[in-house]
Amino acid sequence: IFTHWAQVFLDIIWMLVFVALFYSVFTETLLEKSKGLLSLHLQDPFFWLDVSLLLMGLSIIITFYIFVYWLDKFTEEVFRLGVMPTISWTVAPDDQQVQALIDAAAYQDQLTKVIDWVDWFVNHNGWIRFCSCVYACLMVFRFFRGFTGQPRIAVLVQTFLFSAGFVLHFLVLLFLIFCVFALGGYILFGEQLEGWTTPIGAISKMLLVFFLRFDYQEFHEIAPISSAIWFSSFFVLVVILMQRLVAAAIVDTYVSVRSSLGEQGQGLIAQMSKFLGDILFQRSYRGAQKSVPEEDLLHLISMDSDPAYMKKLGLRQVDRRLKTRADLARAESSPSIDVDFLVQRGCDRRSAERLLQQCAEWTYSISTTSSPVRRLLIMVVRQMHLLRFESEKL
């Protein structure tokens, strides 16, 4: 199993990461349940990605120990093989032929058993390596969850998530078209070209045609007109149309996500610049004043808000456009927050002014909130509520 004793530390590190992932998933689920957001948490695809990682990791651990157990059994079978008989029954004396034949048969049976064990180990080792490869790919996908902390990357992640349904249907259609053209190639070239003689082989060769790694001349020598029609149809339909269709659909989804959020997200350089600015501010005299932590301040401000809406807002899964009367009512009734409001909740005045300035700059960068039409609409609704209140007083 291990070619060097130091390799055991890699397994120890992996086990620690696995336990940390299990603890993180378990505590996060309990926390969301205490907030009443369990149903929304179960709709998060990254949650099911973590569950898949846990289940696959657990299966890898179990398979590893089963593999080690049967490896010990295999070692016993190899020891039972013993030494190869020194005398063949074909050249043995007459009085030793029967014993030589028995020894050769027993050795052959044990050797066959060992070869079967080796074949079993090779097959299962291939499957274990494949599962480990899939597990490593899922671990890479989990990094996208951490990337959501970067606003611009979070917009791209939302684009991929919203495009998943379209990509799934696109792959189904692409698979059907691919199989149809593979079957056509099997009928046209199956009798003359090696690799196209079976349907499975035709599908394998079709992958090379899809990536344009083939020799068209061998098709042309067999059926010039048919091969030209077959390849031209495949190239136009799949390579030109369908590839550009999926690219256009993803771009359209990105535009839709960006329109619903009203921004493309803060860039990495701007975010790092803001982070360095916050560090320098905290080390200055004004920033060193005792103030409430921003996490606690956010909790105090959002106590009257819907937790589910706040969670979706943090994950950038909301549509900031005013599409319904409920959206308009929420925007109109949103309370204004000023410096005194933050100071009353334990925030230092200098920190409050700086925080409000950063929020104002971020708000101005959002097209849906800074749009004159939106602001005028909210102003008209507030004026109508004021007139209604004044008329009721009369």
mmCIF file of C-alpha atoms in Angstrom:
data_model
loop_
_atom_site.group_PDB
_atom_site.id
_atom_site.type_symbol
_atom_site.label_atom_id
_atom_site.label_comp_id
_atom_site.label_asym_id
_atom_site.label_seq_id
_atom_site.Cartn_x
_atom_site.Cartn_y
_atom_site.Cartn_z
ATOM 1 C CA ILE A 1 0.000 0.000 0.000
ATOM 2 C CA PHE A 2 2.720 2.474 1.009
ATOM 3 C CA THR A 3 6.003 2.626 -0.901
ATOM 4 C CA HIS A 4 7.538 4.835 1.812
ATOM 5 C CA TRP A 5 6.767 5.245 5.503
ATOM 6 C CA ALA A 6 6.339 9.026 5.130
ATOM 7 C CA GLN A 7 3.324 8.532 2.862
ATOM 8 C CA VAL A 8 1.220 7.662 5.898
ATOM 9 C CA PHE A 9 1.270 11.343 6.863
ATOM 10 C CA LEU A 10 -0.639 12.177 3.668
ATOM 11 C CA ASP A 11 -3.422 9.858 4.802
ATOM 12 C CA ILE A 12 -3.385 11.441 8.254
ATOM 13 C CA ILE A 13 -3.728 14.913 6.751
ATOM 14 C CA TRP A 14 -6.558 13.718 4.507
ATOM 15 C CA MET A 15 -8.360 12.162 7.484
ATOM 16 C CA LEU A 16 -8.054 15.434 9.423
ATOM 17 C CA VAL A 17 -9.504 17.357 6.473
ATOM 18 C CA PHE A 18 -12.315 14.792 6.192
ATOM 19 C CA VAL A 19 -13.183 15.137 9.898
ATOM 20 C CA ALA A 20 -13.069 18.947 9.601
ATOM 21 C CA LEU A 21 -15.442 18.817 6.624
ATOM 22 C CA PHE A 22 -17.855 16.572 8.515
ATOM 23 C CA TYR A 23 -17.777 18.907 11.529
ATOM 24 C CA SER A 24 -18.337 21.937 9.292
ATOM 25 C CA VAL A 25 -21.319 20.389 7.490
ATOM 26 C CA PHE A 26 -22.881 19.133 10.732
ATOM 27 C CA THR A 27 -22.528 22.399 12.676
ATOM 28 C CA GLU A 28 -23.685 24.511 9.725
ATOM 29 C CA THR A 29 -26.788 22.353 9.314
ATOM 30 C CA LEU A 30 -27.632 22.665 13.023
ATOM 31 C CA LEU A 31 -27.088 26.423 12.876
ATOM 32 C CA GLU A 32 -29.382 26.845 9.874
ATOM 33 C CA LYS A 33 -31.992 24.657 11.563
ATOM 34 C CA SER A 34 -31.903 26.857 14.683
ATOM 35 C CA LYS A 35 -32.530 29.886 12.438
ATOM 36 C CA GLY A 36 -35.453 28.176 10.699
ATOM 37 C CA LEU A 37 -33.610 28.111 7.373
ATOM 38 C CA LEU A 38 -33.167 24.359 7.034
ATOM 39 C CA SER A 39 -35.354 24.072 3.914
ATOM 40 C CA LEU A 40 -33.407 26.880 2.231
ATOM 41 C CA HIS A 41 -30.135 25.309 3.321
ATOM 42 C CA LEU A 42 -31.130 21.992 1.754
ATOM 43 C CA GLN A 43 -31.678 23.786 -1.558
ATOM 44 C CA ASP A 44 -28.064 24.926 -1.643
ATOM 45 C CA PRO A 45 -26.168 22.843 -4.250
ATOM 46 C CA PHE A 46 -22.936 23.311 -2.313
ATOM 47 C CA PHE A 47 -24.512 21.527 0.671
ATOM 48 C CA TRP A 48 -25.170 18.462 -1.460
ATOM 49 C CA LEU A 49 -21.663 18.764 -2.849
ATOM 50 C CA ASP A 50 -20.340 18.515 0.715
ATOM 51 C CA VAL A 51 -22.617 15.544 1.401
ATOM 52 C CA SER A 52 -21.347 13.854 -1.767
ATOM 53 C CA LEU A 53 -17.773 14.442 -0.640
ATOM 54 C CA LEU A 54 -18.517 12.926 2.759
ATOM 55 C CA LEU A 55 -20.241 9.853 1.328
ATOM 56 C CA MET A 56 -17.577 9.281 -1.316
ATOM 57 C CA GLY A 57 -14.793 9.844 1.206
ATOM 58 C CA LEU A 58 -16.408 7.372 3.593
ATOM 59 C CA SER A 59 -16.731 4.810 0.815
ATOM 60 C CA ILE A 60 -13.056 5.317 -0.086
ATOM 61 C CA ILE A 61 -12.059 4.728 3.542
ATOM 62 C CA ILE A 62 -14.145 1.547 3.765
ATOM 63 C CA THR A 63 -12.846 0.316 0.403
ATOM 64 C CA PHE A 64 -9.278 1.010 1.476
ATOM 65 C CA TYR A 65 -9.532 -1.157 4.572
ATOM 66 C CA ILE A 66 -11.334 -3.902 2.653
ATOM 67 C CA PHE A 67 -8.565 -3.735 0.082
ATOM 68 C CA VAL A 68 -5.926 -4.081 2.820
ATOM 69 C CA TYR A 69 -7.812 -7.022 4.363
ATOM 70 C CA TRP A 70 -7.969 -8.954 1.112
ATOM 71 C CA LEU A 71 -4.370 -8.029 0.348
ATOM 72 C CA ASP A 72 -3.367 -9.935 3.477
ATOM 73 C CA LYS A 73 -5.436 -12.884 2.276
ATOM 74 C CA PHE A 74 -3.734 -12.665 -1.101
ATOM 75 C CA THR A 75 -0.343 -12.778 0.609
ATOM 76 C CA GLU A 76 -1.364 -16.013 2.313
ATOM 77 C CA GLU A 77 -2.424 -17.471 -1.028
ATOM 78 C CA VAL A 78 0.952 -16.576 -2.563
ATOM 79 C CA PHE A 79 2.751 -18.301 0.314
ATOM 80 C CA ARG A 80 0.599 -21.359 -0.227
ATOM 81 C CA LEU A 81 1.788 -21.484 -3.825
ATOM 82 C CA GLY A 82 5.112 -22.774 -2.634
ATOM 83 C CA VAL A 83 7.867 -23.886 -4.954
ATOM 84 C CA MET A 84 7.213 -25.001 -8.497
ATOM 85 C CA PRO A 85 7.493 -28.802 -8.910
ATOM 86 C CA THR A 86 11.000 -29.686 -10.028
ATOM 87 C CA ILE A 87 10.022 -32.730 -12.074
ATOM 88 C CA SER A 88 7.402 -32.657 -14.815
ATOM 89 C CA TRP A 89 5.138 -35.675 -15.041
ATOM 90 C CA THR A 90 6.120 -36.074 -18.723
ATOM 91 C CA VAL A 91 9.762 -36.789 -17.853
ATOM 92 C CA ALA A 92 9.286 -38.312 -14.400
ATOM 93 C CA PRO A 93 10.132 -41.980 -13.819
ATOM 94 C CA ASP A 94 7.286 -44.472 -13.976
ATOM 95 C CA ASP A 95 7.058 -44.858 -10.211
ATOM 96 C CA GLN A 96 6.849 -40.993 -9.740
ATOM 97 C CA GLN A 97 4.530 -39.993 -12.577
ATOM 98 C CA VAL A 98 1.350 -40.166 -10.495
ATOM 99 C CA GLN A 99 2.830 -38.027 -7.694
ATOM 100 C CA ALA A 100 4.302 -35.587 -10.202
ATOM 101 C CA LEU A 101 0.924 -35.280 -11.901
ATOM 102 C CA ILE A 102 -0.794 -34.596 -8.550
ATOM 103 C CA ASP A 103 1.806 -31.976 -7.585
ATOM 104 C CA ALA A 104 1.558 -30.276 -10.977
ATOM 105 C CA ALA A 105 -2.273 -30.175 -10.802
ATOM 106 C CA ALA A 106 -2.203 -28.745 -7.254
ATOM 107 C CA TYR A 107 0.373 -26.142 -8.235
ATOM 108 C CA GLN A 108 -1.627 -25.244 -11.344
ATOM 109 C CA ASP A 109 -4.832 -24.831 -9.318
ATOM 110 C CA GLN A 110 -3.093 -22.626 -6.758
ATOM 111 C CA LEU A 111 -1.411 -20.605 -9.525
ATOM 112 C CA THR A 112 -4.786 -20.105 -11.239
ATOM 113 C CA LYS A 113 -6.233 -18.873 -7.952
ATOM 114 C CA VAL A 114 -3.363 -16.411 -7.522
ATOM 115 C CA ILE A 115 -3.802 -15.120 -11.077
ATOM 116 C CA ASP A 116 -7.542 -14.652 -10.443
ATOM 117 C CA TRP A 117 -6.685 -12.697 -7.303
ATOM 118 C CA VAL A 118 -4.285 -10.495 -9.262
ATOM 119 C CA ASP A 119 -6.954 -9.843 -11.891
ATOM 120 C CA TRP A 120 -9.432 -8.928 -9.133
ATOM 121 C CA PHE A 121 -6.952 -6.537 -7.534
ATOM 122 C CA VAL A 122 -6.152 -4.881 -10.855
ATOM 123 C CA ASN A 123 -9.846 -4.300 -11.669
ATOM 124 C CA HIS A 124 -10.717 -2.981 -8.227
ATOM 125 C CA ASN A 125 -7.598 -0.843 -8.135
ATOM 126 C CA GLY A 126 -8.745 0.797 -11.367
ATOM 127 C CA TRP A 127 -12.154 1.565 -9.882
ATOM 128 C CA ILE A 128 -10.589 2.922 -6.698
ATOM 129 C CA ARG A 129 -8.345 5.212 -8.721
ATOM 130 C CA PHE A 130 -11.341 6.387 -10.749
ATOM 131 C CA CYS A 131 -13.351 7.160 -7.598
ATOM 132 C CA SER A 132 -10.358 8.984 -6.144
ATOM 133 C CA CYS A 133 -10.107 11.050 -9.330
ATOM 134 C CA VAL A 134 -13.809 11.955 -9.108
ATOM 135 C CA TYR A 135 -13.349 12.812 -5.439
ATOM 136 C CA ALA A 136 -10.449 15.126 -6.279
ATOM 137 C CA CYS A 137 -12.570 16.851 -8.956
ATOM 138 C CA LEU A 138 -15.391 17.365 -6.441
ATOM 139 C CA MET A 139 -12.896 18.858 -4.016
ATOM 140 C CA VAL A 140 -11.890 21.338 -6.700
ATOM 141 C CA PHE A 141 -15.550 22.237 -7.274
ATOM 142 C CA ARG A 142 -15.923 22.897 -3.563
ATOM 143 C CA PHE A 143 -13.434 25.741 -3.903
ATOM 144 C CA PHE A 144 -16.153 27.575 -5.814
ATOM 145 C CA ARG A 145 -17.998 27.885 -2.514
ATOM 146 C CA GLY A 146 -15.073 29.801 -1.095
ATOM 147 C CA PHE A 147 -14.864 31.867 -4.276
ATOM 148 C CA THR A 148 -18.345 33.254 -3.569
ATOM 149 C CA GLY A 149 -16.633 35.578 -1.104
ATOM 150 C CA GLN A 150 -15.255 37.434 -4.120
ATOM 151 C CA PRO A 151 -18.215 39.415 -5.602
ATOM 152 C CA ARG A 152 -17.261 39.171 -9.276
ATOM 153 C CA ILE A 153 -16.484 35.453 -9.061
ATOM 154 C CA ALA A 154 -19.757 34.993 -7.165
ATOM 155 C CA VAL A 155 -21.620 36.413 -10.168
ATOM 156 C CA LEU A 156 -19.847 33.898 -12.422
ATOM 157 C CA VAL A 157 -20.691 31.049 -10.032
ATOM 158 C CA GLN A 158 -24.355 32.092 -10.077
ATOM 159 C CA THR A 159 -24.187 32.091 -13.874
ATOM 160 C CA PHE A 160 -22.931 28.502 -13.902
ATOM 161 C CA LEU A 161 -25.600 27.419 -11.423
ATOM 162 C CA PHE A 162 -28.428 29.033 -13.407
ATOM 163 C CA SER A 163 -27.026 27.530 -16.617
ATOM 164 C CA ALA A 164 -26.981 23.990 -15.215
ATOM 165 C CA GLY A 165 -30.522 23.194 -16.381
ATOM 166 C CA PHE A 166 -29.885 24.372 -19.909
ATOM 167 C CA VAL A 167 -26.533 22.566 -20.098
ATOM 168 C CA LEU A 168 -28.191 19.319 -18.967
ATOM 169 C CA HIS A 169 -30.819 19.492 -21.732
ATOM 170 C CA PHE A 170 -28.150 20.548 -24.200
ATOM 171 C CA LEU A 171 -26.035 17.489 -23.360
ATOM 172 C CA VAL A 172 -29.031 15.200 -23.874
ATOM 173 C CA LEU A 173 -29.639 16.683 -27.328
ATOM 174 C CA LEU A 174 -25.927 16.592 -28.165
ATOM 175 C CA PHE A 175 -25.701 12.934 -27.129
ATOM 176 C CA LEU A 176 -28.608 11.961 -29.377
ATOM 177 C CA ILE A 177 -27.168 13.828 -32.377
ATOM 178 C CA PHE A 178 -23.747 12.382 -31.646
ATOM 179 C CA CYS A 179 -25.103 8.811 -31.583
ATOM 180 C CA VAL A 180 -27.023 9.384 -34.834
ATOM 181 C CA PHE A 181 -23.895 10.516 -36.687
ATOM 182 C CA ALA A 182 -21.855 7.707 -35.096
ATOM 183 C CA LEU A 183 -24.412 5.218 -36.384
ATOM 184 C CA GLY A 184 -24.198 6.842 -39.809
ATOM 185 C CA GLY A 185 -20.417 6.501 -39.788
ATOM 186 C CA TYR A 186 -20.757 2.852 -38.728
ATOM 187 C CA ILE A 187 -23.036 2.181 -41.703
ATOM 188 C CA LEU A 188 -20.893 4.085 -44.204
ATOM 189 C CA PHE A 189 -17.397 3.029 -43.164
ATOM 190 C CA GLY A 190 -17.854 0.010 -40.902
ATOM 191 C CA GLU A 191 -16.875 -2.556 -43.530
ATOM 192 C CA GLN A 192 -13.742 -0.769 -44.767
ATOM 193 C CA LEU A 193 -12.209 1.223 -41.903
ATOM 194 C CA GLU A 194 -10.746 -0.214 -38.722
ATOM 195 C CA GLY A 195 -12.335 1.272 -35.621
ATOM 196 C CA TRP A 196 -15.729 1.772 -37.249
ATOM 197 C CA THR A 197 -16.572 -1.957 -37.365
ATOM 198 C CA THR A 198 -18.622 -1.876 -34.133
ATOM 199 C CA PRO A 199 -21.125 0.684 -32.788
ATOM 200 C CA ILE A 200 -19.012 1.284 -29.657
ATOM 201 C CA GLY A 201 -15.897 1.734 -31.778
ATOM 202 C CA ALA A 202 -17.805 4.131 -34.032
ATOM 203 C CA ILE A 203 -18.711 6.270 -31.000
ATOM 204 C CA SER A 204 -15.034 6.326 -29.970
ATOM 205 C CA LYS A 205 -13.962 7.375 -33.444
ATOM 206 C CA MET A 206 -16.732 9.972 -33.509
ATOM 207 C CA LEU A 207 -15.098 11.685 -30.530
ATOM 208 C CA LEU A 208 -11.976 12.167 -32.635
ATOM 209 C CA VAL A 209 -14.119 13.606 -35.442
ATOM 210 C CA PHE A 210 -15.749 15.960 -32.921
ATOM 211 C CA PHE A 211 -12.342 17.332 -31.932
ATOM 212 C CA LEU A 212 -11.207 17.343 -35.591
ATOM 213 C CA ARG A 213 -8.416 14.831 -34.959
ATOM 214 C CA PHE A 214 -8.932 12.505 -37.923
ATOM 215 C CA ASP A 215 -7.901 11.983 -41.532
ATOM 216 C CA TYR A 216 -10.714 12.964 -43.890
ATOM 217 C CA GLN A 217 -8.904 11.428 -46.854
ATOM 218 C CA GLU A 218 -9.652 7.879 -45.683
ATOM 219 C CA PHE A 219 -13.379 8.711 -45.647
ATOM 220 C CA HIS A 220 -13.158 10.314 -49.087
ATOM 221 C CA GLU A 221 -11.485 7.259 -50.618
ATOM 222 C CA ILE A 222 -14.385 5.007 -49.560
ATOM 223 C CA ALA A 223 -17.447 7.185 -50.256
ATOM 224 C CA PRO A 224 -16.603 10.670 -51.592
ATOM 225 C CA ILE A 225 -20.135 12.100 -51.815
ATOM 226 C CA SER A 226 -21.605 10.363 -48.761
ATOM 227 C CA SER A 227 -18.653 11.214 -46.549
ATOM 228 C CA ALA A 228 -18.775 14.853 -47.668
ATOM 229 C CA ILE A 229 -22.480 15.125 -46.830
ATOM 230 C CA TRP A 230 -22.027 13.225 -43.540
ATOM 231 C CA PHE A 231 -19.087 15.287 -42.305
ATOM 232 C CA SER A 232 -20.475 18.635 -43.518
ATOM 233 C CA SER A 233 -23.773 18.017 -41.748
ATOM 234 C CA PHE A 234 -22.008 17.061 -38.534
ATOM 235 C CA PHE A 235 -19.615 20.006 -38.672
ATOM 236 C CA VAL A 236 -22.341 22.585 -39.339
ATOM 237 C CA LEU A 237 -24.871 21.177 -36.877
ATOM 238 C CA VAL A 238 -22.602 20.303 -33.958
ATOM 239 C CA VAL A 239 -19.321 22.178 -34.255
ATOM 240 C CA ILE A 240 -20.712 25.456 -35.576
ATOM 241 C CA LEU A 241 -24.321 25.738 -34.420
ATOM 242 C CA MET A 242 -24.554 23.818 -31.140
ATOM 243 C CA GLN A 243 -21.234 24.981 -29.701
ATOM 244 C CA ARG A 244 -22.140 28.574 -30.394
ATOM 245 C CA LEU A 245 -25.626 27.959 -29.051
ATOM 246 C CA VAL A 246 -24.342 26.882 -25.643
ATOM 247 C CA ALA A 247 -21.875 29.798 -25.557
ATOM 248 C CA ALA A 248 -24.663 32.266 -26.397
ATOM 249 C CA ALA A 249 -26.951 30.717 -23.771
ATOM 250 C CA ILE A 250 -24.325 31.039 -21.039
ATOM 251 C CA VAL A 251 -23.621 34.647 -22.020
ATOM 252 C CA ASP A 252 -27.362 35.374 -21.954
ATOM 253 C CA THR A 253 -27.598 33.804 -18.493
ATOM 254 C CA TYR A 254 -24.698 35.948 -17.318
ATOM 255 C CA VAL A 255 -26.421 39.076 -18.624
ATOM 256 C CA SER A 256 -29.645 38.041 -16.873
ATOM 257 C CA VAL A 257 -27.857 37.400 -13.556
ATOM 258 C CA ARG A 258 -25.982 40.664 -13.853
ATOM 259 C CA SER A 259 -29.223 42.543 -14.629
ATOM 260 C CA SER A 260 -31.016 41.014 -11.631
ATOM 261 C CA LEU A 261 -28.130 41.954 -9.323
ATOM 262 C CA GLY A 262 -27.542 45.287 -11.004
ATOM 263 C CA GLU A 263 -23.765 44.946 -10.858
ATOM 264 C CA GLN A 264 -20.937 42.817 -12.172
ATOM 265 C CA GLY A 265 -19.381 42.524 -8.736
ATOM 266 C CA GLN A 266 -16.345 44.106 -7.171
ATOM 267 C CA GLY A 267 -13.102 43.093 -8.846
ATOM 268 C CA LEU A 268 -10.307 41.261 -7.091
ATOM 269 C CA ILE A 269 -7.918 44.218 -7.217
ATOM 270 C CA ALA A 270 -10.547 46.600 -5.831
ATOM 271 C CA GLN A 271 -11.409 44.123 -3.074
ATOM 272 C CA MET A 272 -7.752 43.737 -2.088
ATOM 273 C CA SER A 273 -7.361 47.515 -2.103
ATOM 274 C CA LYS A 274 -10.377 47.861 0.185
ATOM 275 C CA PHE A 275 -9.017 45.149 2.464
ATOM 276 C CA LEU A 276 -5.672 46.934 2.783
ATOM 277 C CA GLY A 277 -7.488 50.211 3.366
ATOM 278 C CA ASP A 278 -9.481 48.656 6.212
ATOM 279 C CA ILE A 279 -6.297 47.339 7.798
ATOM 280 C CA LEU A 280 -4.635 50.763 7.610
ATOM 281 C CA PHE A 281 -7.765 52.415 9.005
ATOM 282 C CA GLN A 282 -7.871 50.012 11.949
ATOM 283 C CA ARG A 283 -4.249 50.843 12.755
ATOM 284 C CA SER A 284 -4.930 54.597 12.667
ATOM 285 C CA TYR A 285 -6.093 56.674 15.617
ATOM 286 C CA ARG A 286 -9.660 57.003 14.365
ATOM 287 C CA GLY A 287 -9.983 53.342 13.483
ATOM 288 C CA ALA A 288 -8.518 52.171 16.783
ATOM 289 C CA GLN A 289 -11.461 53.602 18.750
ATOM 290 C CA LYS A 290 -13.555 50.997 20.526
ATOM 291 C CA SER A 291 -16.519 50.026 18.362
ATOM 292 C CA VAL A 292 -18.975 47.174 17.943
ATOM 293 C CA PRO A 293 -17.778 44.434 15.539
ATOM 294 C CA GLU A 294 -19.294 44.664 12.070
ATOM 295 C CA GLU A 295 -20.789 41.149 12.354
ATOM 296 C CA ASP A 296 -22.671 42.082 15.547
ATOM 297 C CA LEU A 297 -23.697 45.398 14.013
ATOM 298 C CA LEU A 298 -25.121 43.626 10.969
ATOM 299 C CA HIS A 299 -27.033 41.275 13.272
ATOM 300 C CA LEU A 300 -28.526 44.213 15.181
ATOM 301 C CA ILE A 301 -29.570 46.004 11.996
ATOM 302 C CA SER A 302 -31.135 42.925 10.388
ATOM 303 C CA MET A 303 -33.024 41.641 13.441
ATOM 304 C CA ASP A 304 -36.381 42.726 11.970
ATOM 305 C CA SER A 305 -35.591 41.390 8.490
ATOM 306 C CA ASP A 306 -36.522 38.031 7.034
ATOM 307 C CA PRO A 307 -33.618 35.609 7.710
ATOM 308 C CA ALA A 308 -34.303 33.731 4.477
ATOM 309 C CA TYR A 309 -34.144 36.951 2.456
ATOM 310 C CA MET A 310 -30.934 37.994 4.208
ATOM 311 C CA LYS A 311 -29.358 34.607 3.446
ATOM 312 C CA LYS A 312 -30.319 34.863 -0.237
ATOM 313 C CA LEU A 313 -29.015 38.424 -0.292
ATOM 314 C CA GLY A 314 -25.659 37.282 1.080
ATOM 315 C CA LEU A 315 -25.472 34.512 -1.523
ATOM 316 C CA ARG A 316 -26.465 36.943 -4.294
ATOM 317 C CA GLN A 317 -29.520 34.869 -5.119
ATOM 318 C CA VAL A 318 -32.002 37.766 -5.181
ATOM 319 C CA ASP A 319 -33.470 39.925 -7.901
ATOM 320 C CA ARG A 320 -33.015 43.570 -6.929
ATOM 321 C CA ARG A 321 -35.359 44.822 -9.613
ATOM 322 C CA LEU A 322 -38.834 46.063 -8.617
ATOM 323 C CA LYS A 323 -40.926 43.450 -10.401
ATOM 324 C CA THR A 324 -43.855 43.028 -8.003
ATOM 325 C CA ARG A 325 -45.845 45.159 -5.567
ATOM 326 C CA ALA A 326 -44.172 43.265 -2.705
ATOM 327 C CA ASP A 327 -40.760 44.374 -3.969
ATOM 328 C CA LEU A 328 -41.956 47.950 -4.184
ATOM 329 C CA ALA A 329 -43.463 47.810 -0.691
ATOM 330 C CA ARG A 330 -40.239 46.408 0.762
ATOM 331 C CA ALA A 331 -38.133 49.074 -0.930
ATOM 332 C CA GLU A 332 -40.501 51.852 0.159
ATOM 333 C CA SER A 333 -40.696 50.709 3.782
ATOM 334 C CA SER A 334 -36.959 50.147 4.106
ATOM 335 C CA PRO A 335 -35.792 52.352 7.005
ATOM 336 C CA SER A 336 -33.019 54.861 6.481
ATOM 337 C CA ILE A 337 -29.802 54.320 8.408
ATOM 338 C CA ASP A 338 -27.695 57.285 9.430
ATOM 339 C CA VAL A 339 -24.730 57.900 11.691
ATOM 340 C CA ASP A 340 -26.845 58.365 14.821
ATOM 341 C CA PHE A 341 -28.620 55.066 14.127
ATOM 342 C CA LEU A 342 -25.277 53.225 14.108
ATOM 343 C CA VAL A 343 -23.868 55.143 17.089
ATOM 344 C CA GLN A 344 -26.879 54.164 19.197
ATOM 345 C CA ARG A 345 -26.016 50.530 18.506
ATOM 346 C CA GLY A 346 -22.439 50.785 19.745
ATOM 347 C CA CYS A 347 -20.594 51.892 16.624
ATOM 348 C CA ASP A 348 -17.946 54.585 16.826
ATOM 349 C CA ARG A 349 -18.914 57.783 14.996
ATOM 350 C CA ARG A 350 -15.824 57.815 12.777
ATOM 351 C CA SER A 351 -16.279 54.153 11.916
ATOM 352 C CA ALA A 352 -19.983 54.754 11.274
ATOM 353 C CA GLU A 353 -19.248 57.606 8.864
ATOM 354 C CA ARG A 354 -16.687 55.514 7.001
ATOM 355 C CA LEU A 355 -19.022 52.510 6.852
ATOM 356 C CA LEU A 356 -21.904 54.590 5.501
ATOM 357 C CA GLN A 357 -19.599 56.155 2.907
ATOM 358 C CA GLN A 358 -18.508 52.720 1.680
ATOM 359 C CA CYS A 359 -22.133 51.544 1.548
ATOM 360 C CA ALA A 360 -23.120 54.651 -0.425
ATOM 361 C CA GLU A 361 -20.325 54.074 -2.938
ATOM 362 C CA TRP A 362 -21.353 50.452 -3.324
ATOM 363 C CA THR A 363 -25.022 51.428 -3.713
ATOM 364 C CA TYR A 364 -24.182 53.927 -6.446
ATOM 365 C CA SER A 365 -22.369 51.161 -8.368
ATOM 366 C CA ILE A 366 -25.580 49.070 -8.434
ATOM 367 C CA SER A 367 -27.628 50.079 -11.455
ATOM 368 C CA THR A 368 -30.941 48.840 -10.023
ATOM 369 C CA THR A 369 -30.682 50.883 -6.821
ATOM 370 C CA SER A 370 -29.132 54.001 -8.353
ATOM 371 C CA SER A 371 -31.488 54.098 -11.321
ATOM 372 C CA PRO A 372 -33.461 57.392 -11.519
ATOM 373 C CA VAL A 373 -36.600 55.476 -12.490
ATOM 374 C CA ARG A 374 -36.409 53.334 -9.352
ATOM 375 C CA ARG A 375 -35.729 56.290 -7.110
ATOM 376 C CA LEU A 376 -38.572 58.265 -8.681
ATOM 377 C CA LEU A 377 -40.944 55.329 -8.297
ATOM 378 C CA ILE A 378 -40.123 54.934 -4.601
ATOM 379 C CA MET A 379 -40.512 58.692 -4.079
ATOM 380 C CA VAL A 380 -43.953 58.656 -5.751
ATOM 381 C CA VAL A 381 -45.099 55.738 -3.570
ATOM 382 C CA ARG A 382 -43.937 57.481 -0.404
ATOM 383 C CA GLN A 383 -45.671 60.684 -1.451
ATOM 384 C CA MET A 384 -48.876 58.762 -2.111
ATOM 385 C CA HIS A 385 -48.673 57.177 1.346
ATOM 386 C CA LEU A 386 -48.155 60.638 2.861
ATOM 387 C CA LEU A 387 -51.155 62.077 1.019
ATOM 388 C CA ARG A 388 -53.254 59.109 2.091
ATOM 389 C CA PHE A 389 -52.214 59.618 5.707
ATOM 390 C CA GLU A 390 -52.990 63.332 5.552
ATOM 391 C CA SER A 391 -56.376 62.721 3.945
ATOM 392 C CA GLU A 392 -57.327 60.245 6.679
ATOM 393 C CA LYS A 393 -56.509 62.873 9.292
ATOM 394 C CA LEU A 394 -58.942 65.258 7.611
#
